[in-house]
Tab-separated table of C-alpha atoms and ligand atoms in Angstrom:
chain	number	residue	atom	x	y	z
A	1	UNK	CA	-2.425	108.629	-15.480
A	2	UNK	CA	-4.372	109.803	-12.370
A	3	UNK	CA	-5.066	113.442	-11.581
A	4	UNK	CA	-3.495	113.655	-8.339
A	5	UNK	CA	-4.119	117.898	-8.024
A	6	UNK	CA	-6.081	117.383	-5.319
A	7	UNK	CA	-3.535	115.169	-3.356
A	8	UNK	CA	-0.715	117.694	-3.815
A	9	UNK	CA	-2.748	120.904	-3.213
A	10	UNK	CA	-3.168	119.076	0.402
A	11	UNK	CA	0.708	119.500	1.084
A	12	UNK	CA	1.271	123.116	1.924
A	13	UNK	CA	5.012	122.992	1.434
A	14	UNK	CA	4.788	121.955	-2.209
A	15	UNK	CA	3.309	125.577	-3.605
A	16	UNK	CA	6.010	127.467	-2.424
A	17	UNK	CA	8.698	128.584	-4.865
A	18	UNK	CA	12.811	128.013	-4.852
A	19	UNK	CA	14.632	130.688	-6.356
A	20	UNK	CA	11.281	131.928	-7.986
A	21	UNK	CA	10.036	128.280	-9.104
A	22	UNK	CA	7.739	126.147	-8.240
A	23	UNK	CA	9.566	123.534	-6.308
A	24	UNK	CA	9.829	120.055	-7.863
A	25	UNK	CA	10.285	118.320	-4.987
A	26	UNK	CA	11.878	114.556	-5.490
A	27	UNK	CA	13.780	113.610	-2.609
A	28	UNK	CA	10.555	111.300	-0.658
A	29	UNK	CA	12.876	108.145	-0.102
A	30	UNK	CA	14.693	110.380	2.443
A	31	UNK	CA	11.860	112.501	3.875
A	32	UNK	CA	8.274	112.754	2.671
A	33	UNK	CA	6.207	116.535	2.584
A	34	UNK	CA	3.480	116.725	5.099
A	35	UNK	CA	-0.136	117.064	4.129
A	36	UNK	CA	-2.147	119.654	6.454
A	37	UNK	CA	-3.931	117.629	8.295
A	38	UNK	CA	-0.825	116.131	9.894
A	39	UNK	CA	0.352	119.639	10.576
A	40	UNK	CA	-3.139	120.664	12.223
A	41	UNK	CA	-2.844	117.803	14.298
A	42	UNK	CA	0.500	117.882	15.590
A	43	UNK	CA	-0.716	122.184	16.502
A	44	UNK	CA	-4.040	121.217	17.601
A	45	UNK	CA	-2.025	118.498	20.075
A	46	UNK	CA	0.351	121.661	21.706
A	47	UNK	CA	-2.241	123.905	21.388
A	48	UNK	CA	-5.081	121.822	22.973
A	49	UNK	CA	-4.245	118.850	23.911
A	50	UNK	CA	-0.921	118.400	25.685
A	51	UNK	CA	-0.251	116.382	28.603
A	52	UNK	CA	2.442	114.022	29.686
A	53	UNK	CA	0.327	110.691	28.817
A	54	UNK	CA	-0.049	107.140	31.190
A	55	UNK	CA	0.948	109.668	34.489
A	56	UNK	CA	-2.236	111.827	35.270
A	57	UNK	CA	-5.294	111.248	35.939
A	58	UNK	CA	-6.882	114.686	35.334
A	59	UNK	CA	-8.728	114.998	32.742
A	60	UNK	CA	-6.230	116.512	30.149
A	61	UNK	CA	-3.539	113.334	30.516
A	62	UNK	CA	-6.402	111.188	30.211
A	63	UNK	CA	-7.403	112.825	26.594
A	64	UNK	CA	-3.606	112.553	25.833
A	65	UNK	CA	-3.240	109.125	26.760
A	66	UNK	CA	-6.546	108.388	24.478
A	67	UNK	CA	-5.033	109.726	21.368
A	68	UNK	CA	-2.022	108.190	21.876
A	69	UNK	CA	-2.847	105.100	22.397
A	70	UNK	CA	-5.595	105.182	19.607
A	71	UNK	CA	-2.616	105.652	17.330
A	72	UNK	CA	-1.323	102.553	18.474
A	73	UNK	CA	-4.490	100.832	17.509
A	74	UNK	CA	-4.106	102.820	14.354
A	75	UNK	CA	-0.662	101.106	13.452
A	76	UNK	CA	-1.976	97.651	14.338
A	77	UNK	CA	-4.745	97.792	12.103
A	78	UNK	CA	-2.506	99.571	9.210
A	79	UNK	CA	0.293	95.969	9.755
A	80	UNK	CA	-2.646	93.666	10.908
A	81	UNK	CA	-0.408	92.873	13.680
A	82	UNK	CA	-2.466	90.569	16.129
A	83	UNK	CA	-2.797	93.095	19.522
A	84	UNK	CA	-1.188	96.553	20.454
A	85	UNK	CA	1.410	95.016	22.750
A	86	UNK	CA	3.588	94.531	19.602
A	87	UNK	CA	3.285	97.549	18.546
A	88	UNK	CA	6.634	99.659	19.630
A	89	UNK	CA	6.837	103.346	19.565
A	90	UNK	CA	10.713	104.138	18.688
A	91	UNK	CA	12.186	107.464	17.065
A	92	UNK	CA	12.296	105.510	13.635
A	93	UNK	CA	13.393	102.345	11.975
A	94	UNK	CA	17.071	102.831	13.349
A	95	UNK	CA	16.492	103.030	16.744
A	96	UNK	CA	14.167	99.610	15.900
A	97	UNK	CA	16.364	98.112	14.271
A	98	UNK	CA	19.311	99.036	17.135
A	99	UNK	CA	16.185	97.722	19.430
A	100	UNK	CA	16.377	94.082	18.119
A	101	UNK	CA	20.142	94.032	17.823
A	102	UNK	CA	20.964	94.921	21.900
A	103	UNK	CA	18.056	93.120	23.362
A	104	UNK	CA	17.283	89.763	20.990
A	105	UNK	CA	20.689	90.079	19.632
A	106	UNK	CA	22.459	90.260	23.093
A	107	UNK	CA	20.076	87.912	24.791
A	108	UNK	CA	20.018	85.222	22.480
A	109	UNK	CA	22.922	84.855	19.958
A	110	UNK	CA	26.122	82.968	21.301
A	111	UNK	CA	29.636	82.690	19.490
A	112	UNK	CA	29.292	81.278	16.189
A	113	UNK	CA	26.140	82.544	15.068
A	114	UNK	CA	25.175	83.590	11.660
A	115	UNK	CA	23.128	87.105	10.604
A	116	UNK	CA	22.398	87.004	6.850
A	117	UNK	CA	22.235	90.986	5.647
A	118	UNK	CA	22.014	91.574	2.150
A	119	UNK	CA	24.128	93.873	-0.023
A	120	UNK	CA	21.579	96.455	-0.521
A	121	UNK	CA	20.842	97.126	2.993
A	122	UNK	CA	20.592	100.827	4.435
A	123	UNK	CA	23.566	101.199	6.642
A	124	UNK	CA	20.967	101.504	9.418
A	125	UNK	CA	20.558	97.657	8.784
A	126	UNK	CA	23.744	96.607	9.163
A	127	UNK	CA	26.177	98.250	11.422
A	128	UNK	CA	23.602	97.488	14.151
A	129	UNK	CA	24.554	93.967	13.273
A	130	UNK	CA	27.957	94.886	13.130
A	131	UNK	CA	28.205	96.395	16.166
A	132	UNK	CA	27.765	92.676	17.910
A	133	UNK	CA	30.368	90.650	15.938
A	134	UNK	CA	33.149	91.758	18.036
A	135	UNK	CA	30.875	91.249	21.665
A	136	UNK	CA	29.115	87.864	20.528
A	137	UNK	CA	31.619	86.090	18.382
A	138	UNK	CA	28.780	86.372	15.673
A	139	UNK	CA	29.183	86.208	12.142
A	140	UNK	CA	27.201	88.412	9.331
A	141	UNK	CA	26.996	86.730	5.957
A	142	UNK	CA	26.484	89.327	2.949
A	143	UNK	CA	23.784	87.565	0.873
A	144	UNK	CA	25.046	89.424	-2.590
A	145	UNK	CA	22.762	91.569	-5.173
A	146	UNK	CA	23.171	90.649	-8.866
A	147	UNK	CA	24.014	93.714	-11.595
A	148	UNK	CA	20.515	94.950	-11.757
A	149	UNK	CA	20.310	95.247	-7.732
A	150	UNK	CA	18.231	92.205	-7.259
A	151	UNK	CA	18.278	89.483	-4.562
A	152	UNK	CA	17.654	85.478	-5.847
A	153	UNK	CA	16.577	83.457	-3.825
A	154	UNK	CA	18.751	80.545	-4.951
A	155	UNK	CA	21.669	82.505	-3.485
A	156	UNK	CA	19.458	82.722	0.095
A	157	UNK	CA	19.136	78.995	0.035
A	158	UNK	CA	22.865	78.383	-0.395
A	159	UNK	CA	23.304	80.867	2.442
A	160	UNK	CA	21.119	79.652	5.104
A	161	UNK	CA	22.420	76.531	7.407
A	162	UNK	CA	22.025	75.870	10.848
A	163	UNK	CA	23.772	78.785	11.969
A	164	UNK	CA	21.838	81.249	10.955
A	165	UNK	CA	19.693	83.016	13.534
A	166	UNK	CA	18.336	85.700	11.537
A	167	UNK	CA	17.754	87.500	8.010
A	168	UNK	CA	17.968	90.854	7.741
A	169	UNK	CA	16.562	92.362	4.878
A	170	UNK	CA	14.650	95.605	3.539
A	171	UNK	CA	11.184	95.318	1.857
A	172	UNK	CA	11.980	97.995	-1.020
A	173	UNK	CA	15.745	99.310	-1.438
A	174	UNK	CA	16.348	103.260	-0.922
A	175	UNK	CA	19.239	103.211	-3.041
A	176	UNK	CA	18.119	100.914	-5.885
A	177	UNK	CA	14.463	100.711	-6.168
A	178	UNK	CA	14.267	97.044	-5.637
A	179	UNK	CA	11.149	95.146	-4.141
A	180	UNK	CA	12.267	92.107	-2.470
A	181	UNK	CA	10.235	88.723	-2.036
A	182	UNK	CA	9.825	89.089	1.407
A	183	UNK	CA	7.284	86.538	1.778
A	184	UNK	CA	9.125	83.573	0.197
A	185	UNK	CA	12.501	84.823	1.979
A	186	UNK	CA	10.110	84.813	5.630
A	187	UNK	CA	9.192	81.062	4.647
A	188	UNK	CA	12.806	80.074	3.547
A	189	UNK	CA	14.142	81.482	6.778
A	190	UNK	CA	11.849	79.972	8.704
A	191	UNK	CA	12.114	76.626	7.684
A	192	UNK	CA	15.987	76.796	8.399
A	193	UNK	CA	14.904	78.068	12.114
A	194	UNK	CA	15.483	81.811	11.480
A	195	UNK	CA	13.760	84.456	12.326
A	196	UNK	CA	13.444	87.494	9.809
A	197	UNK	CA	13.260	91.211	10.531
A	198	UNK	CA	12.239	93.444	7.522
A	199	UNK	CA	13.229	96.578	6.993
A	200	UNK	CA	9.707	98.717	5.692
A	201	UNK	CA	11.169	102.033	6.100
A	202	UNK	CA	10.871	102.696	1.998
A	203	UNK	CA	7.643	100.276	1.544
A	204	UNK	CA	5.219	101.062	4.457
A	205	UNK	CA	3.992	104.326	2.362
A	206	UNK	CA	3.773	102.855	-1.202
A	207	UNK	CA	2.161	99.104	-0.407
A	208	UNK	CA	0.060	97.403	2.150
A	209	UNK	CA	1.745	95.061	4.905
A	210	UNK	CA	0.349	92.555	6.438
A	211	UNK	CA	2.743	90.702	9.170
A	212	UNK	CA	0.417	88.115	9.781
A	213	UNK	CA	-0.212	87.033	6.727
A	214	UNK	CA	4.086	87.577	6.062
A	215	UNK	CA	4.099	85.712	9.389
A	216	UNK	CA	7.099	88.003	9.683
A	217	UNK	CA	9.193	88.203	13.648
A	218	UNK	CA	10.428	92.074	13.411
A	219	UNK	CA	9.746	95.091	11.063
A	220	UNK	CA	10.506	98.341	11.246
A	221	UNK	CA	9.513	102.061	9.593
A	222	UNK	CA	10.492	105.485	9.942
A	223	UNK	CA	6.622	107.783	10.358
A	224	UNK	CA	9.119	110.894	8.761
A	225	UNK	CA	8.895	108.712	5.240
A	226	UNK	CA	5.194	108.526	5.165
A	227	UNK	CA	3.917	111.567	5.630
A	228	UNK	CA	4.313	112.177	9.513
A	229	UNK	CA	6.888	114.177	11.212
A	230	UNK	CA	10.113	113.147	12.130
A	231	UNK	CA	11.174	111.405	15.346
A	232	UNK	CA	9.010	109.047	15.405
A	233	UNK	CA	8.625	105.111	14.056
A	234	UNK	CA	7.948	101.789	14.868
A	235	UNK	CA	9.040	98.516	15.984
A	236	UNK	CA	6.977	95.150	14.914
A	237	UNK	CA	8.068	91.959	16.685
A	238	UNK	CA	5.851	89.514	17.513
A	239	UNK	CA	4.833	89.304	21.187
A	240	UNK	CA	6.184	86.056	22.164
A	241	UNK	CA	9.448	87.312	20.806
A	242	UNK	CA	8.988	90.696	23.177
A	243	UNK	CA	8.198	88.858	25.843
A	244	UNK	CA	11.431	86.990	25.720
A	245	UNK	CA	13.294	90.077	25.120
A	246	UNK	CA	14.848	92.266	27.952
A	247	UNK	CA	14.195	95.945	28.370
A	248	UNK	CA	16.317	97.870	25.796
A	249	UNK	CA	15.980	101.295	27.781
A	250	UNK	CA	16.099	101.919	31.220
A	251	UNK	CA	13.357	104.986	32.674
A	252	UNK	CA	9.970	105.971	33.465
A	253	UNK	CA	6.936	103.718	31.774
A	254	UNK	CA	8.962	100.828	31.541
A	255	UNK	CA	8.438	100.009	34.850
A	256	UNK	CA	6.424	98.126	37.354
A	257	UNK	CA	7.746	98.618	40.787
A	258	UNK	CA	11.124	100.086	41.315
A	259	UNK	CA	13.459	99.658	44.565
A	260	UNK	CA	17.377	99.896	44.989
A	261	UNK	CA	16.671	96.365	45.643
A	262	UNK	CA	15.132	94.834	42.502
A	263	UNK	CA	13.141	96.322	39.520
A	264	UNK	CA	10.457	94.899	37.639
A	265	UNK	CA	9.147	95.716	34.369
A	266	UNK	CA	5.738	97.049	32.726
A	267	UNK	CA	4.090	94.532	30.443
A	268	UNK	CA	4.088	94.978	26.461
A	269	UNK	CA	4.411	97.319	24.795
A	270	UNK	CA	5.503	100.014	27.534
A	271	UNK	CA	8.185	97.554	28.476
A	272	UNK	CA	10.108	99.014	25.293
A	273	UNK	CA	9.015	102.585	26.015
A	274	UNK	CA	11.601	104.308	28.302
A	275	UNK	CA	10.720	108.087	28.939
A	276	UNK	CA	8.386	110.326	27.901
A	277	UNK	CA	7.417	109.615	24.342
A	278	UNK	CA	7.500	111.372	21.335
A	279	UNK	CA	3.731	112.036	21.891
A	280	UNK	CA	3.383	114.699	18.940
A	281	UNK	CA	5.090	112.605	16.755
A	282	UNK	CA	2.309	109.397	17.512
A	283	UNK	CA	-0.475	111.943	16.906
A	284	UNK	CA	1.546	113.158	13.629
A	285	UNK	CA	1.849	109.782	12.910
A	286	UNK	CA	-1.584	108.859	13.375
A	287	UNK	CA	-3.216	111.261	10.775
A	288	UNK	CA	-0.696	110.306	8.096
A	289	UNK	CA	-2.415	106.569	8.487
A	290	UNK	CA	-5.537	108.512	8.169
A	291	UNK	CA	-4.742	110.297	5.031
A	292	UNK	CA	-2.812	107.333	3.570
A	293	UNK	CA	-5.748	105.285	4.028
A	294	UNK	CA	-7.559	108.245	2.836
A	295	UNK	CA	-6.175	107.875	-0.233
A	296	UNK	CA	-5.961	104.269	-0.861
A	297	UNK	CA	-3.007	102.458	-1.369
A	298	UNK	CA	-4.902	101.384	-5.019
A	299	UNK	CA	-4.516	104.772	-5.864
A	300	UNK	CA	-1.137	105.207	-4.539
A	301	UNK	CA	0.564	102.525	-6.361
A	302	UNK	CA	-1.204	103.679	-9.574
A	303	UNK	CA	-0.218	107.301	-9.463
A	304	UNK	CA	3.598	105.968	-8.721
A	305	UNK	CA	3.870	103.297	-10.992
A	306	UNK	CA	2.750	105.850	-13.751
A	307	UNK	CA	5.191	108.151	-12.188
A	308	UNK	CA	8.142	104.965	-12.296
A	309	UNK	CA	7.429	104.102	-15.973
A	310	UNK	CA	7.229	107.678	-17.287
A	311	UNK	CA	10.834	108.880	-15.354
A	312	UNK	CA	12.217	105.860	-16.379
A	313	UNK	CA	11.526	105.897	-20.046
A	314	UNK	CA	11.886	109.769	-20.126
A	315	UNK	CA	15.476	110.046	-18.322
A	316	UNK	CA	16.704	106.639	-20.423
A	317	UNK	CA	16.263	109.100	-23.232
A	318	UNK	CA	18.769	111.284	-22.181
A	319	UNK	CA	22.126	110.700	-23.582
A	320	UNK	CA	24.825	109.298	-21.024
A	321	UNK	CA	22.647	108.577	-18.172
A	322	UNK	CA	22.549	105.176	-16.921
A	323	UNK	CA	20.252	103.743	-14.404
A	324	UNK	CA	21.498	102.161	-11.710
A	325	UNK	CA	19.355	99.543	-10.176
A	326	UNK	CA	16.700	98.004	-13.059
A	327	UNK	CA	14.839	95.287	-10.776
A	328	UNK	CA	11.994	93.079	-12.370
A	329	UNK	CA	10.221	94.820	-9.651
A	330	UNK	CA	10.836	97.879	-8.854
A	331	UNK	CA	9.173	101.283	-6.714
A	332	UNK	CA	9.029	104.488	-7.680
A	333	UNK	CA	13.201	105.090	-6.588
A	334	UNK	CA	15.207	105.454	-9.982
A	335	UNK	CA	18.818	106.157	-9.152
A	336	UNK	CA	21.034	106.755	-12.123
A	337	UNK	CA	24.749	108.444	-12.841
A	338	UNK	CA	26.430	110.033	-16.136
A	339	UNK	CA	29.702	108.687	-17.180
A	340	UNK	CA	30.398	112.503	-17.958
A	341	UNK	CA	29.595	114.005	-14.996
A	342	UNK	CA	29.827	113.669	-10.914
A	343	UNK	CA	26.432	113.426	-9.477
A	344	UNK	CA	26.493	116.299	-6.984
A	345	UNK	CA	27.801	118.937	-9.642
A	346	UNK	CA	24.491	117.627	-11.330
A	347	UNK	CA	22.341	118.017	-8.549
A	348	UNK	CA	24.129	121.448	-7.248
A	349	UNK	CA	22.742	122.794	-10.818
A	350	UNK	CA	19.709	121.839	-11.144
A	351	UNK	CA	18.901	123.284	-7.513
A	352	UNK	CA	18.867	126.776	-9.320
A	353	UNK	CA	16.278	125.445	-11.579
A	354	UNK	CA	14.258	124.464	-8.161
A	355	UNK	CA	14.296	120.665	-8.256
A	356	UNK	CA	15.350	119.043	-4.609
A	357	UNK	CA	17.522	115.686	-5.935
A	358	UNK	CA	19.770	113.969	-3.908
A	359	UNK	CA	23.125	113.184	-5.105
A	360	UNK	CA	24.568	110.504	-2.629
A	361	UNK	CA	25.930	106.982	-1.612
A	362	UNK	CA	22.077	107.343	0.022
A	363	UNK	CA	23.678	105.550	3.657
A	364	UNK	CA	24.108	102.361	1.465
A	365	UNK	CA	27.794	102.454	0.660
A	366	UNK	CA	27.866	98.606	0.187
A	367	UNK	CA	25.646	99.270	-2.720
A	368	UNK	CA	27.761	102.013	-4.413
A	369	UNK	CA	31.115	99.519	-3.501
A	370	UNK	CA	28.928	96.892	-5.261
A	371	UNK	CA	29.106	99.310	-8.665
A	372	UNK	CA	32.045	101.069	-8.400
A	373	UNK	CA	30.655	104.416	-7.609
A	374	UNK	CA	31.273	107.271	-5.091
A	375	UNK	CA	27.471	108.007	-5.268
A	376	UNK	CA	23.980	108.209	-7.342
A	377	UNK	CA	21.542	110.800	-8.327
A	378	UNK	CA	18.217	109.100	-7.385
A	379	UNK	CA	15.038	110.567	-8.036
A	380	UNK	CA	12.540	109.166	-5.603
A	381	UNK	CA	8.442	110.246	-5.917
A	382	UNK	CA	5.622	109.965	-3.326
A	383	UNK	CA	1.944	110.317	-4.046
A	384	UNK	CA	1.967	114.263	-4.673
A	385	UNK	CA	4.124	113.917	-7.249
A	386	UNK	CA	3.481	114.088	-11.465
A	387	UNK	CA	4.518	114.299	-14.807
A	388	UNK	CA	5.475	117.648	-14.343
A	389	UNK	CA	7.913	117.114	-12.322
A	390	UNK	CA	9.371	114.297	-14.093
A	391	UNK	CA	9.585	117.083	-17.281
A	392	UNK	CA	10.931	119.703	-15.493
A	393	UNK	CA	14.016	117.121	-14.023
A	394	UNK	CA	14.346	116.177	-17.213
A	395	UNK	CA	15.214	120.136	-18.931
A	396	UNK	CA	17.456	120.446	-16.104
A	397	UNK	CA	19.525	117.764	-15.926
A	398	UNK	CA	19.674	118.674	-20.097
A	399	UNK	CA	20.745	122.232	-19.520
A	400	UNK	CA	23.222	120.748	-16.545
A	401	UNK	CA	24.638	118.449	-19.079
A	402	UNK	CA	25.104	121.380	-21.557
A	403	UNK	CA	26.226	123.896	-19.281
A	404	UNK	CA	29.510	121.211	-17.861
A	405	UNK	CA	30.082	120.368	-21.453
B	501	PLP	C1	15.666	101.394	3.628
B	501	PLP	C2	15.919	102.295	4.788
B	501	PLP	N1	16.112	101.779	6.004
B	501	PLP	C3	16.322	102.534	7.086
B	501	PLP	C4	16.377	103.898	6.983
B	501	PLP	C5	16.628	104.705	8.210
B	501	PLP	O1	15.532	105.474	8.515
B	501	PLP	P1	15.598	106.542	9.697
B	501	PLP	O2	16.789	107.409	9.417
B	501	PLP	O3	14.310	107.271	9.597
B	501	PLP	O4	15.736	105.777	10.972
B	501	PLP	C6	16.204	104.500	5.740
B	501	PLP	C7	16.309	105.966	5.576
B	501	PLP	O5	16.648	106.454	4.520
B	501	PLP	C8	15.951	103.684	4.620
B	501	PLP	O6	15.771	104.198	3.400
């Protein structure tokens, strides 16, 4: 067990009190706590800082531009993506994901097609899909979780044929915990011709990435899940792929040279960046990277994974709950249900004892379908979190058991 004091005392929101208790806060895989420093940034930005950014040329803009695009550099170090130009600023890993479905999805799928999504995907990865079928002629193949929410990769190989143009898949499942194997699924796909696009929004906070070494075509993350603000995200492809792509947005920046005659577009990555940007947001998103790297993702993992085995042991313990999603390998998500009570009378209670859970179908009804449930309680921990916590979810949900009884 690591003393993570330190890290939490960083996170200003996290020492106030709920209904005169310290909050126990354990809803991360939907939104992460800020630390200070990203606050101070995003105010030093407005209070300092701000310009519109790749329009002036005074002396303010120029700074703006600077840090902006230094956050780009930022990101491509964090993935190891190969330059900036595939780096794509979006409002988070929906609007990526929508990103690749209209512009690769439009320009390059034809009537017949096959999209592999699995069953545990986040709604946001699959009704983009979804939203083509009718338009293309396209087909999506469901590529089915077992009873303990994992993927096999048996079932993949019987799945892919020549059809299929692309897997889409998420790193680490919101709703279930489970770590996938995107590597070997990347090299499966690929040897069947299909490209992959991997949904990071739960992982990029809790593991390194490397899409290089993954060799991976798109991935996408949400900066509101890893310590930044909200708003802001961003789109991986690689850039032969964005070359070939058309614009996805019409505006300013993702232009060259604009007549009522013919318009051509900037080069990569601006190409993909209609409008003024969420330019707080990048610099947000910038010193989460900083503290996350801060930190060390050593040290992250080992604080969670403490966190995942203690929750886990402690709320198996508690008579009538049963976890929902028990992957060989797992992150620090536990979702879990009592046969004797709904989840959101559960999680109503316990908010009077000051612990934020969310009781939900988490946007992944497919995955609730797959159990027969109208929802989960999930517990879900970041890197501020402890075993305090984990005790003090674990008296509630007792009294909340006793109190419906
Ligand atoms: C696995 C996964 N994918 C995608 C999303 C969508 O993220 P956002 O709403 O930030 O675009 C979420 C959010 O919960 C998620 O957990």
């Amino acid at each position: 067990m690591i003393d993570n004091q330190a890290i939490r005392a960083e996170f200003p929101l996290l020492s106030q009190t709920e209904k005169d208790l310290p909050l126990v806060y354990l809803d991360n895989a939907s939104t992460s706590q800020k630390p200070q420093q990203v606050i101070d940034a995003v105010a030093k930005y407005y209070a300092s800082e701000n310009a519109n950014v790749h329009r002036g040329v005074y002396g303010l803009s120029e700074r703006a531009t600077e840090a902006f695009e230094g956050v780009r550099g930022q990101v491509q170090r964090l993935l190891n993506a190969n330059t900036t130009k595939e780096v794509i600023f979006v409002r988070g890993a929906t609007e990526g994901i929508n990103l690749v479905a209209s512009s690769w999805g439009r320009s390059s799928l034809k009537p017949g097609d096959q999209i592999i999504v699995s069953e545990m995907e986040h709604h946001s990865n699959l009704v983009p899909w979804q939203l083509l079928v009718a338009d293309l002629g396209i087909e999506i193949v469901k590529w089915p979780i077992d009873a303990r929410g994992q993927l096999h990769l048996e079932d993949l190989a019987g799945l892919l044929n020549d059809k299929t143009r692309l897997v889409a898949v998420t790193h680490m499942s919101n709703a279930l915990g489970s770590i996938n194997p995107i590597n070997e699924i990347i090299t499966m796909a690929h040897q069947q011709g299909a490209k992959v696009l991997v949904d990071a929004a739960q992982s990029i906070s809790h593991m390194p990435i490397d899409v290089q070494a993954l060799d991976v075509d798109f991935l996408v993350f949400s900066g509101h899940k890893m310590y930044a603000p909200t708003g802001i995200g961003v789109l991986y492809a690689k850039q032969a792929l964005l070359e070939q792509m058309p614009p996805y947005m019409g505006g300013g920046d993702m232009i060259y040279q604009v007549s009522f005659e013919a318009t051509t577009f900037n080069e990569l990555p601006y190409k993909f960046e209609a409008g003024t940007p969420n330019i707080a947001g990048v610099i947000g998103l910038g010193s989460a990277i900083s503290f996350i790297e801060r930190v060390g993702f050593d040290t992250i993992a080992k604080i969670e994974n403490d966190l995942l085995d203690y929750a886990t042991a402690r709320l198996s313990a508690i008579p009538g709950l049963r976890i929902i999603g028990e992957a060989d390998h797992k992150g620090a998500v536990i979702s879990f249900v009592f046969d004797q009570a709904h989840p959101h009378d559960i999680a109503t209670l316990i908010d009077q004892d000051a612990i934020a859970l969310r009781a939900s179908h988490h946007c992944a009804m497919p995955v609730m379908l797959k159990f027969n449930l109208p929802a989960t309680l999930r517990a879900s921990f970041g890197v501020y979190n402890n075993r305090d916590d984990v005790d003090r979810l674990c008296a509630a949900l007792v009294d909340a058991l006793d109190m419906l009884a």
